[in-house]
Each structure stands twice: as C-alpha cells, then as structure tokens.
PDB file of C-alpha atoms in Angstrom:
ATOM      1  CA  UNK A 232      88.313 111.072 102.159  1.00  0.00           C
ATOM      2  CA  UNK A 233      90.749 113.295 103.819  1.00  0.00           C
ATOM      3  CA  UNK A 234      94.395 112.320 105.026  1.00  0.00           C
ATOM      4  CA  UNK A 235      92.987 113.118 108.576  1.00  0.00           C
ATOM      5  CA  UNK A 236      89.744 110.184 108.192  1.00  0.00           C
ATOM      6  CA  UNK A 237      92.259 107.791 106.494  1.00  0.00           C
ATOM      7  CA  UNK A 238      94.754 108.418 109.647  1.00  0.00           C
ATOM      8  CA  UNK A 239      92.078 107.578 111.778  1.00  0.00           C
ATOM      9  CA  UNK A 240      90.764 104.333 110.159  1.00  0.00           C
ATOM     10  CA  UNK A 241      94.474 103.692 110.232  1.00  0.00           C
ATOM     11  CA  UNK A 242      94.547 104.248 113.907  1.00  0.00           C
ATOM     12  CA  UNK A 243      91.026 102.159 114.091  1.00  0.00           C
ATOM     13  CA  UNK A 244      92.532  99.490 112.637  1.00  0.00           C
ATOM     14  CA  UNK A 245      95.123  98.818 115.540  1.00  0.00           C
ATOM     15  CA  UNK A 246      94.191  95.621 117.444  1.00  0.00           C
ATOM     16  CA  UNK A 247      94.484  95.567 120.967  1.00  0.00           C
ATOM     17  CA  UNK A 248      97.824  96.288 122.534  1.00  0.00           C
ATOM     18  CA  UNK A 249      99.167  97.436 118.696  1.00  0.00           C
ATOM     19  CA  UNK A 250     101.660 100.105 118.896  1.00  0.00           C
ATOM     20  CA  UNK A 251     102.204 102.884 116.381  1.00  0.00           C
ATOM     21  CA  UNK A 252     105.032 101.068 115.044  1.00  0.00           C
ATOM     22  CA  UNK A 253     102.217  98.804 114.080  1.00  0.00           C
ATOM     23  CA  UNK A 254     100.994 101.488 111.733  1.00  0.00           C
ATOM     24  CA  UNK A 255     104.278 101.642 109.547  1.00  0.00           C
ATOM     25  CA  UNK A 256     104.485  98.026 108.962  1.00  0.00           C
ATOM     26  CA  UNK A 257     100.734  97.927 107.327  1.00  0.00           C
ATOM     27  CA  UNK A 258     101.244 101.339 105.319  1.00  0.00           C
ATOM     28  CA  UNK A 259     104.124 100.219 102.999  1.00  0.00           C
ATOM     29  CA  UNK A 260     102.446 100.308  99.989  1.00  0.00           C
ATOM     30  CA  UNK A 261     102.285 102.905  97.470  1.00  0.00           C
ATOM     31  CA  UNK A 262      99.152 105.264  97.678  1.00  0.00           C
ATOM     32  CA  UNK A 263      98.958 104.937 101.860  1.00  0.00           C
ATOM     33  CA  UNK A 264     102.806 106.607 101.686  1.00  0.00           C
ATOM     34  CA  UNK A 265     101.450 109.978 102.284  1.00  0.00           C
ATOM     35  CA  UNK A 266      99.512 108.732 105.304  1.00  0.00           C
ATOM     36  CA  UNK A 267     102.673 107.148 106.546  1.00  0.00           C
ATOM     37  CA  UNK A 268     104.613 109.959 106.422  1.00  0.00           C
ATOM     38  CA  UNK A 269     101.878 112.260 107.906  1.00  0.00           C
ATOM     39  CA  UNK A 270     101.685 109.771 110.895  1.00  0.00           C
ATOM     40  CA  UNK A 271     105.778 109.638 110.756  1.00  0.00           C
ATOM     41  CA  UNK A 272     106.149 113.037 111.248  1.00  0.00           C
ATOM     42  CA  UNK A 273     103.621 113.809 114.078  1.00  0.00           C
ATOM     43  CA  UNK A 274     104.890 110.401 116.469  1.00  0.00           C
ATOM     44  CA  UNK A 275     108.444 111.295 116.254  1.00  0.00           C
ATOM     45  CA  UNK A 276     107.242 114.789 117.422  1.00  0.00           C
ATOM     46  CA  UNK A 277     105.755 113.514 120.082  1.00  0.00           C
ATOM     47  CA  UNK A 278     108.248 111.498 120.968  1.00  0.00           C
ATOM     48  CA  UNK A 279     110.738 114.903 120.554  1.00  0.00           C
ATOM     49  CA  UNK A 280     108.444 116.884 122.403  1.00  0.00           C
ATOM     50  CA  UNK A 281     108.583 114.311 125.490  1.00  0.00           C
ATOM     51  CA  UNK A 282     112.555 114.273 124.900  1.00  0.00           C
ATOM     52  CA  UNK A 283     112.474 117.863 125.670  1.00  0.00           C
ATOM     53  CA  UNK A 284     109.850 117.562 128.345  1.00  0.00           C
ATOM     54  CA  UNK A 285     107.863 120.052 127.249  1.00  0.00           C
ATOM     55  CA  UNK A 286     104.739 117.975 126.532  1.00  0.00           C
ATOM     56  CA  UNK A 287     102.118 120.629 126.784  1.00  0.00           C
ATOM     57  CA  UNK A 288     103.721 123.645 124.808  1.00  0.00           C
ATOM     58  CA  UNK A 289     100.727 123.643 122.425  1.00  0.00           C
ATOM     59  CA  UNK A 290     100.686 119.825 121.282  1.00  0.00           C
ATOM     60  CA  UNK A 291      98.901 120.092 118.231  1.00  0.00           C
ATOM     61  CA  UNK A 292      99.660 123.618 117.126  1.00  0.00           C
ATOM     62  CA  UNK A 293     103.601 122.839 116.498  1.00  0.00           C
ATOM     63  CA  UNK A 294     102.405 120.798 113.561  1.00  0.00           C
ATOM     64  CA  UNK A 295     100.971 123.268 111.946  1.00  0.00           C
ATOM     65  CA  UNK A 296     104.047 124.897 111.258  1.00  0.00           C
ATOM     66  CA  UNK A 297     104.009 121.386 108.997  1.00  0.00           C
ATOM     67  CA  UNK A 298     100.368 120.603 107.970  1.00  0.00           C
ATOM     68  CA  UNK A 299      96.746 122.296 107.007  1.00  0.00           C
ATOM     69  CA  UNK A 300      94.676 120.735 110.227  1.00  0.00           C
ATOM     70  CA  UNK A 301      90.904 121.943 109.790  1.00  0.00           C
ATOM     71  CA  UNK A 302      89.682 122.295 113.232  1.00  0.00           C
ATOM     72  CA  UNK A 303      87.677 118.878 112.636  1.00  0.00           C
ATOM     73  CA  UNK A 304      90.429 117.156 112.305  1.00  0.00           C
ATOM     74  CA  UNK A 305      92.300 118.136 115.315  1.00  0.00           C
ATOM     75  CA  UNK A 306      91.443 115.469 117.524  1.00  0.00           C
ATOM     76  CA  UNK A 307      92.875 112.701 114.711  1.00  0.00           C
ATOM     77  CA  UNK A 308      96.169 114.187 114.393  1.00  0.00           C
ATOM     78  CA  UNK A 309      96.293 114.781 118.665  1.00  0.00           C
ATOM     79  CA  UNK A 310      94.906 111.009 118.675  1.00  0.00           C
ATOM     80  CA  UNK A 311      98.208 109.740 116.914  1.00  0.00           C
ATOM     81  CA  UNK A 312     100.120 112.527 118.872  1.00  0.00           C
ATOM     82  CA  UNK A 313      98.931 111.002 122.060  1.00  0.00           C
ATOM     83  CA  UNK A 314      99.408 107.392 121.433  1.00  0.00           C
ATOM     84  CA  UNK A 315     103.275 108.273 120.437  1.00  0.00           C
ATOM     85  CA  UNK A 316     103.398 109.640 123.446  1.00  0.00           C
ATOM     86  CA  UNK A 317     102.414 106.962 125.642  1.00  0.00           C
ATOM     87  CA  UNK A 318     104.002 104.314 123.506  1.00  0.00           C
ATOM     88  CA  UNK A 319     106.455 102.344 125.433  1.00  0.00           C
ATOM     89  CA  UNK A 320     108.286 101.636 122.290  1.00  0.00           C
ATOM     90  CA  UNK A 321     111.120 104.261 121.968  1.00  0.00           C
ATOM     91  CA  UNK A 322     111.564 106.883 119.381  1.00  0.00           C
ATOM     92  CA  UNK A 323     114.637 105.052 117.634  1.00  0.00           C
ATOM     93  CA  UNK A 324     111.865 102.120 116.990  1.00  0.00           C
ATOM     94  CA  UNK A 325     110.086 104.076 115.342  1.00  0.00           C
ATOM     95  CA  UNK A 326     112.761 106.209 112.938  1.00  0.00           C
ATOM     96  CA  UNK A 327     113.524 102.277 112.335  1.00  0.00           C
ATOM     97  CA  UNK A 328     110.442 101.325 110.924  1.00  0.00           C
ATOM     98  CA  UNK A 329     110.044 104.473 109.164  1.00  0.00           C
ATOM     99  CA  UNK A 330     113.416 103.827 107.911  1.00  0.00           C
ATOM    100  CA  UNK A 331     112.089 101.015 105.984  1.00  0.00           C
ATOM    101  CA  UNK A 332     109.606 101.914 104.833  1.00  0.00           C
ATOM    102  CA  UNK A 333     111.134 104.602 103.242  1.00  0.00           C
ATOM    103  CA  UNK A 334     114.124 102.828 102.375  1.00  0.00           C
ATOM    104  CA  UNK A 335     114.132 103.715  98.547  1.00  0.00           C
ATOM    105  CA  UNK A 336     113.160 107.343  99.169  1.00  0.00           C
ATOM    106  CA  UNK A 337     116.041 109.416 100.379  1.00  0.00           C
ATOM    107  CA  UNK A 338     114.925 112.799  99.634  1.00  0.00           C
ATOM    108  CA  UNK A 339     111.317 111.536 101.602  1.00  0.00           C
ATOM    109  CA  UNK A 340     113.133 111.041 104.578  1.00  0.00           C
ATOM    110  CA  UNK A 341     114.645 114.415 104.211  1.00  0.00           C
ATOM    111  CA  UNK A 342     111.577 115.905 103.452  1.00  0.00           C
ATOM    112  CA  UNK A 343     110.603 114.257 106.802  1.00  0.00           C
ATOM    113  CA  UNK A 344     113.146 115.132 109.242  1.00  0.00           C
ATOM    114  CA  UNK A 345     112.661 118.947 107.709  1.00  0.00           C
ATOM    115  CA  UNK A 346     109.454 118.186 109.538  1.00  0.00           C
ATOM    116  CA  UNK A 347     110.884 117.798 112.728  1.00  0.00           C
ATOM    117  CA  UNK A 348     113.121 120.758 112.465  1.00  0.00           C
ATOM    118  CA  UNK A 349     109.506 123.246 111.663  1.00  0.00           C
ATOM    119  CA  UNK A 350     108.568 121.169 115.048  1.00  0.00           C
ATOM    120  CA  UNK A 351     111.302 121.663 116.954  1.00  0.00           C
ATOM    121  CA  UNK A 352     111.956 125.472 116.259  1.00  0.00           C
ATOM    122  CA  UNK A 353     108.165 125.757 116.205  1.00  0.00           C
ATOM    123  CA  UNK A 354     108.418 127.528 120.023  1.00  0.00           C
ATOM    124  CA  UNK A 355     111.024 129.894 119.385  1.00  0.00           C
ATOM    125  CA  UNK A 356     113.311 127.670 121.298  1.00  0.00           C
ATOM    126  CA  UNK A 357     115.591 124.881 119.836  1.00  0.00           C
ATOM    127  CA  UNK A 358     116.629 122.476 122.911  1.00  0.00           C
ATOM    128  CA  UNK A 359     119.474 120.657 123.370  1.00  0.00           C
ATOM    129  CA  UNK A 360     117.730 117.519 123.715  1.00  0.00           C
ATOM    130  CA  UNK A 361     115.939 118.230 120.612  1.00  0.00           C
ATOM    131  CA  UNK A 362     119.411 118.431 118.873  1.00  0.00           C
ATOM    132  CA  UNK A 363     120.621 115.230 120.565  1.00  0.00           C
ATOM    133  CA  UNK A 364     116.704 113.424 119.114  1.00  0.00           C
ATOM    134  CA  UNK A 365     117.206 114.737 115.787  1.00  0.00           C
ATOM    135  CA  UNK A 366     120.558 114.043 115.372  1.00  0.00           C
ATOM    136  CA  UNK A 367     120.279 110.113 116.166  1.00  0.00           C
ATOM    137  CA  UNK A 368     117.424 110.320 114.436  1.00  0.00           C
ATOM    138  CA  UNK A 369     118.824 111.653 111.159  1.00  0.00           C
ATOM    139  CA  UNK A 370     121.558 108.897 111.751  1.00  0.00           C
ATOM    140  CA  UNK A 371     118.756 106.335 111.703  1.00  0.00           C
ATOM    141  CA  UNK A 372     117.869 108.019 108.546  1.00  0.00           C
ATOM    142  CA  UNK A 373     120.855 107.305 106.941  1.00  0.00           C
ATOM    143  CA  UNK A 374     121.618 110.600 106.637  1.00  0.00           C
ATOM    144  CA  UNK A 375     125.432 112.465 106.401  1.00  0.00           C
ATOM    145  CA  UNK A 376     126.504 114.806 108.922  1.00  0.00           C
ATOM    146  CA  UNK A 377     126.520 117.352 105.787  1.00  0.00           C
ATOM    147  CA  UNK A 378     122.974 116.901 105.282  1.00  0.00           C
ATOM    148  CA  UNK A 379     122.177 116.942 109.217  1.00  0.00           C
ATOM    149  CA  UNK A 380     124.198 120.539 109.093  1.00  0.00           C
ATOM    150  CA  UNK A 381     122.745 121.776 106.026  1.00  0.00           C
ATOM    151  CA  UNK A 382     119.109 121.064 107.774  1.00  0.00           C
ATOM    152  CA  UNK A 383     120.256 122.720 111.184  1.00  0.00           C
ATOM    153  CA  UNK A 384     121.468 125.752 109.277  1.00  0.00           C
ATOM    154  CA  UNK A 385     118.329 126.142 107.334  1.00  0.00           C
ATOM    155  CA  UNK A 386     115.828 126.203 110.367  1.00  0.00           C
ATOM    156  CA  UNK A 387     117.960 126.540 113.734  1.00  0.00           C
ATOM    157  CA  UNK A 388     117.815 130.373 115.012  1.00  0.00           C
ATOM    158  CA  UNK A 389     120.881 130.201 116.460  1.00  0.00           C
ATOM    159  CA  UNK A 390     122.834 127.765 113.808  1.00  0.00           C
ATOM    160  CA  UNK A 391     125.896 128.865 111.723  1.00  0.00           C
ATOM    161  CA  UNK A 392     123.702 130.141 109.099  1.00  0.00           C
ATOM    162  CA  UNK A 393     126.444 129.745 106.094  1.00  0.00           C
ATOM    163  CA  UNK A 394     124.944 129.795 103.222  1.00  0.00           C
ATOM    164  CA  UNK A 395     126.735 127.386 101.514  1.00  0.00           C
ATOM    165  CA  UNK A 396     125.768 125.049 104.175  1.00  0.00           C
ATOM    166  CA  UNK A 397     122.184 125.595 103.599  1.00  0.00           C
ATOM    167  CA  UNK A 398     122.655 124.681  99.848  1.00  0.00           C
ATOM    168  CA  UNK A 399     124.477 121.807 100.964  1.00  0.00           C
ATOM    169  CA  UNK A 400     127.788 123.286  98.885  1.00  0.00           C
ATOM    170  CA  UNK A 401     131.033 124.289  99.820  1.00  0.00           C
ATOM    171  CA  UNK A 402     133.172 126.984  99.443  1.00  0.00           C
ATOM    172  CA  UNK A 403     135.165 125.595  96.995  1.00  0.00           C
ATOM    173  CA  UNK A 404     132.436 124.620  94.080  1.00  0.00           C
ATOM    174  CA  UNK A 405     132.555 126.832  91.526  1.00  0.00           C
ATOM    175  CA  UNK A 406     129.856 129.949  90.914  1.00  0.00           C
ATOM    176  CA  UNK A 407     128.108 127.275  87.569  1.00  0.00           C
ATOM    177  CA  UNK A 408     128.007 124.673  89.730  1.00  0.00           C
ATOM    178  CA  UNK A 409     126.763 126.179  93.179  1.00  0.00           C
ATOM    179  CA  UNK A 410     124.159 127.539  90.609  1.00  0.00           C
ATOM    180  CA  UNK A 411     123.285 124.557  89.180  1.00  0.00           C
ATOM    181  CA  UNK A 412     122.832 122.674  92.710  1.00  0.00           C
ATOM    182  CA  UNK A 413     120.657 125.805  94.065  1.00  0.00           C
ATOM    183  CA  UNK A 414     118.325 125.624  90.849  1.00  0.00           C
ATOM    184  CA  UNK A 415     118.196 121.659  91.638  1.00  0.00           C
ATOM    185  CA  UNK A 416     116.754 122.832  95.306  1.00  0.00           C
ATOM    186  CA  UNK A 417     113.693 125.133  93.834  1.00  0.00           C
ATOM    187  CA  UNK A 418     113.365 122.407  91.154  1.00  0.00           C
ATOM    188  CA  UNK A 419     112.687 119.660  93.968  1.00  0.00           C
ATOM    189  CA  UNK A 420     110.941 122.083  96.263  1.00  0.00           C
ATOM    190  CA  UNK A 421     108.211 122.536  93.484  1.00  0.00           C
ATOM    191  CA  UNK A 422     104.772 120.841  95.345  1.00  0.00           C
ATOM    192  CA  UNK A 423     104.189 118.664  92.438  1.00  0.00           C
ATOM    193  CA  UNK A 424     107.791 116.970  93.080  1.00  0.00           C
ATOM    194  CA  UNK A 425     106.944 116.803  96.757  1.00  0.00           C
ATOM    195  CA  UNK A 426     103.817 115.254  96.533  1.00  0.00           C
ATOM    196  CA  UNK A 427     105.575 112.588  94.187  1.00  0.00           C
ATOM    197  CA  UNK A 428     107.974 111.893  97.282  1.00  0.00           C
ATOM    198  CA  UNK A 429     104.980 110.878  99.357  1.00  0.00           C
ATOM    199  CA  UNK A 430     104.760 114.208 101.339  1.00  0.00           C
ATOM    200  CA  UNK A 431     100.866 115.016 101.954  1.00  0.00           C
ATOM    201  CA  UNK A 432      99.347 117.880 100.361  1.00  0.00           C
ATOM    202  CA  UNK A 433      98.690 119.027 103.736  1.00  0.00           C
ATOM    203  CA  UNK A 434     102.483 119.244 104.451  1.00  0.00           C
ATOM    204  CA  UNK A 435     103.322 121.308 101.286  1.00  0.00           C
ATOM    205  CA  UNK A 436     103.896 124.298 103.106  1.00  0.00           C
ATOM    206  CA  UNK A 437     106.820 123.335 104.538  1.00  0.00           C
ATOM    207  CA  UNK A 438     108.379 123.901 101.065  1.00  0.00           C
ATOM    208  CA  UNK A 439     107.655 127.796 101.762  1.00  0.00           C
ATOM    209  CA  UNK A 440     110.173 128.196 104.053  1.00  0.00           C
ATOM    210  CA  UNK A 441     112.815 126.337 102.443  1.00  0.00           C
ATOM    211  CA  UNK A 442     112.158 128.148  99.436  1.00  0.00           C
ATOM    212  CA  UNK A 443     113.036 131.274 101.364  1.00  0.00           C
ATOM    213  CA  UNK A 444     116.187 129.959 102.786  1.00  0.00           C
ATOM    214  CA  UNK A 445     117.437 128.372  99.720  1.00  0.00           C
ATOM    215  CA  UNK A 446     116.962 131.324  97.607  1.00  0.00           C
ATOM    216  CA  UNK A 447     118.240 133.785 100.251  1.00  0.00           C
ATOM    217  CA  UNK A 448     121.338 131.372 100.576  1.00  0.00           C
ATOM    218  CA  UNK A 449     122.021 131.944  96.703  1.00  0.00           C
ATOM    219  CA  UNK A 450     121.543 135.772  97.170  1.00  0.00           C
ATOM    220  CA  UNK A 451     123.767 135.854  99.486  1.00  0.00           C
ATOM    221  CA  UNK A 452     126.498 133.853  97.537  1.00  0.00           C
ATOM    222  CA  UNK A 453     126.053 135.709  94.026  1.00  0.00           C
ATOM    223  CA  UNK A 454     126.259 139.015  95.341  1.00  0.00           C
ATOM    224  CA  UNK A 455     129.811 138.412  97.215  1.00  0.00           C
ATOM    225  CA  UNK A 456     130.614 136.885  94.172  1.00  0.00           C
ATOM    226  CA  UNK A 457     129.899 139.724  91.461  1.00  0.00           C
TER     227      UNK A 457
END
C-alpha cells in the first residue's frame, strides 16, 4: 500500500467534525511516523500558503519540490492540503501536535521544517509572511535561532548565504573540526539515515538539494582556507 492510500484511510478514518490535528494524535506510533510526517509537512503548507495568501499558486505542485506524487495520487495529498486549509484550528496547533509527536526526534523535525523551506521558495518568491510562519514555527519546534539561520541560508534566494552558516559552524572552529561536522551532514543526509528518521521515501529528494548546499558550503570554506 502506498504512503498516498495509507494517508487517505488516515483521512477516512476522521469522524465527523475531526480536525487534522486529529490525525497526529492517532499516528504516534512507530511504523505510521512516515505517514505523519508526510501529512505534517503538506498541512503546515497549507496553512503557510494561506499565511501568504497565495492559495492558488499551484497547490499541489509546491510539494513536489518535497515528494514523488504519481498523478493518482494527487487528489490524496490535495485532500489533506484542502482540509488544512479550511481547518479552523490554527497553524501553531498543529506545529504543537506535531511537536509531540516528534518529541524524541530532533533531526525529524528538522528534516521537516526543511520541508517547508522547498515549499516556501518553491515559487521563486520567499514572503515575508512565510518568514514570520516559519520562524514561529521552528520556535514551536524547539529549534535555535542558529539552526533557523542555518536553514534560511541553505534554501532562501536572497539569505546571507555564509557558508559556515549553512554547515551550522562558525568562523572560529577549526579547518578538522568544520570538516568533521560537514562529513556528519552527508553522513545524515544518506536516504537510508533519513528514512530511519521517519521521512517517507517519497520525500527523499529533498536530501538532493541539501547535499548540494552542504557540499558547496565546504568548497567554499577549504579553498579560502588552502
């Protein structure tokens, strides 16, 4: 069964009146994870995409710059975009529950609001309202400013792109140990890792791009340093 059917019968299982937020309480366990986070993902970008109030700039194609959707499946992933979208519950309800669920797994949430960012730059055009979303979400998160930074410089066109921020270093680490936290980066950008997180195999591209960034960060680094 794919993610996409087990979304559904997710969704399916909502009784009347059930919100999304619904969802996150019943996936906590183990194996429905990846679900979790798929459905994560998509209803806070919704929820972004309404914050920016640009709700028809291509709904379902922004999330492919984060998952595989076969054309089938379209109308289960817009089905949990839509429902986000008309939820009365607000978005910091559901980085909450997420939150929680997740509250163990650091790096997931990471991996998630990396998510977001693909989203949010997805139309060439990163809002200030999307900054303001992602920022209180990544709070929610319990995520650093650091972190927050080092995501914005990865994916935001117009971000200080330092690339020491992007590693999540600083200027003042040593060569060996700005090394040793890039080679960390590929290690946990490897799909196998990812998928271990709880991040669908559907989402696994996303670890393409930070691949690219990370590695172009360290480039950039070694050679002012030889």
């Amino acid at each position: 069964m794919s993610i996409w059917q087990r979304i559904a019968d997710a969704i399916a299982a909502l009784a009347n009146g059930e919100g999304l937020t619904a969802v996150f309480d019943k996936l906590r366990a183990e194996p429905e994870k990846t679900v979790a986070f798929t459905i994560a993902v998509i209803a806070l970008g919704a929820k972004m995409a309404k914050a920016d109030g640009l709700v028809t700039r291509g709904e379902v194609s922004a999330f492919r710059e984060v998952f595989t959707i076969p054309p089938e499946d379209e109308d289960n992933a817009a089905r949990v975009f839509n429902l986000a979208r008309q939820d009365v519950a607000g978005f910091d309800s559901y980085a909450r529950k997420i939150a929680a669920m997740f509250d163990d797994r650091h790096d997931t949430l990471f991996d998630l609001m990396e998510g977001l960012f693909h989203i949010a730059v997805a139309d060439d055009n990163y809002h200030d309202a999307e900054d303001q979303f992602l920022s209180v979400v990544a709070r929610i998160f319990g995520m650093t400013d650091a972190e927050f930074r080092t995501l914005r410089a990865r994916y935001v066109p117009d971000a200080d792109h330092d690339p020491y921020f992007i590693l999540g270093a600083t200027p003042d680490m040593s060569l060996d140990d700005v090394r040793a936290l890039w080679r960390e980066l590929v290690r946990e950008t490897h799909p196998d890792r990812m998928m271990a997180r709880g991040v669908p195999e559907e989402a696994i591209k996303m670890a393409e791009k930070r691949l690219v960034q990370i590695n172009r960060a360290w480039e950039e680094i070694s050679e002012k340093a030889a």
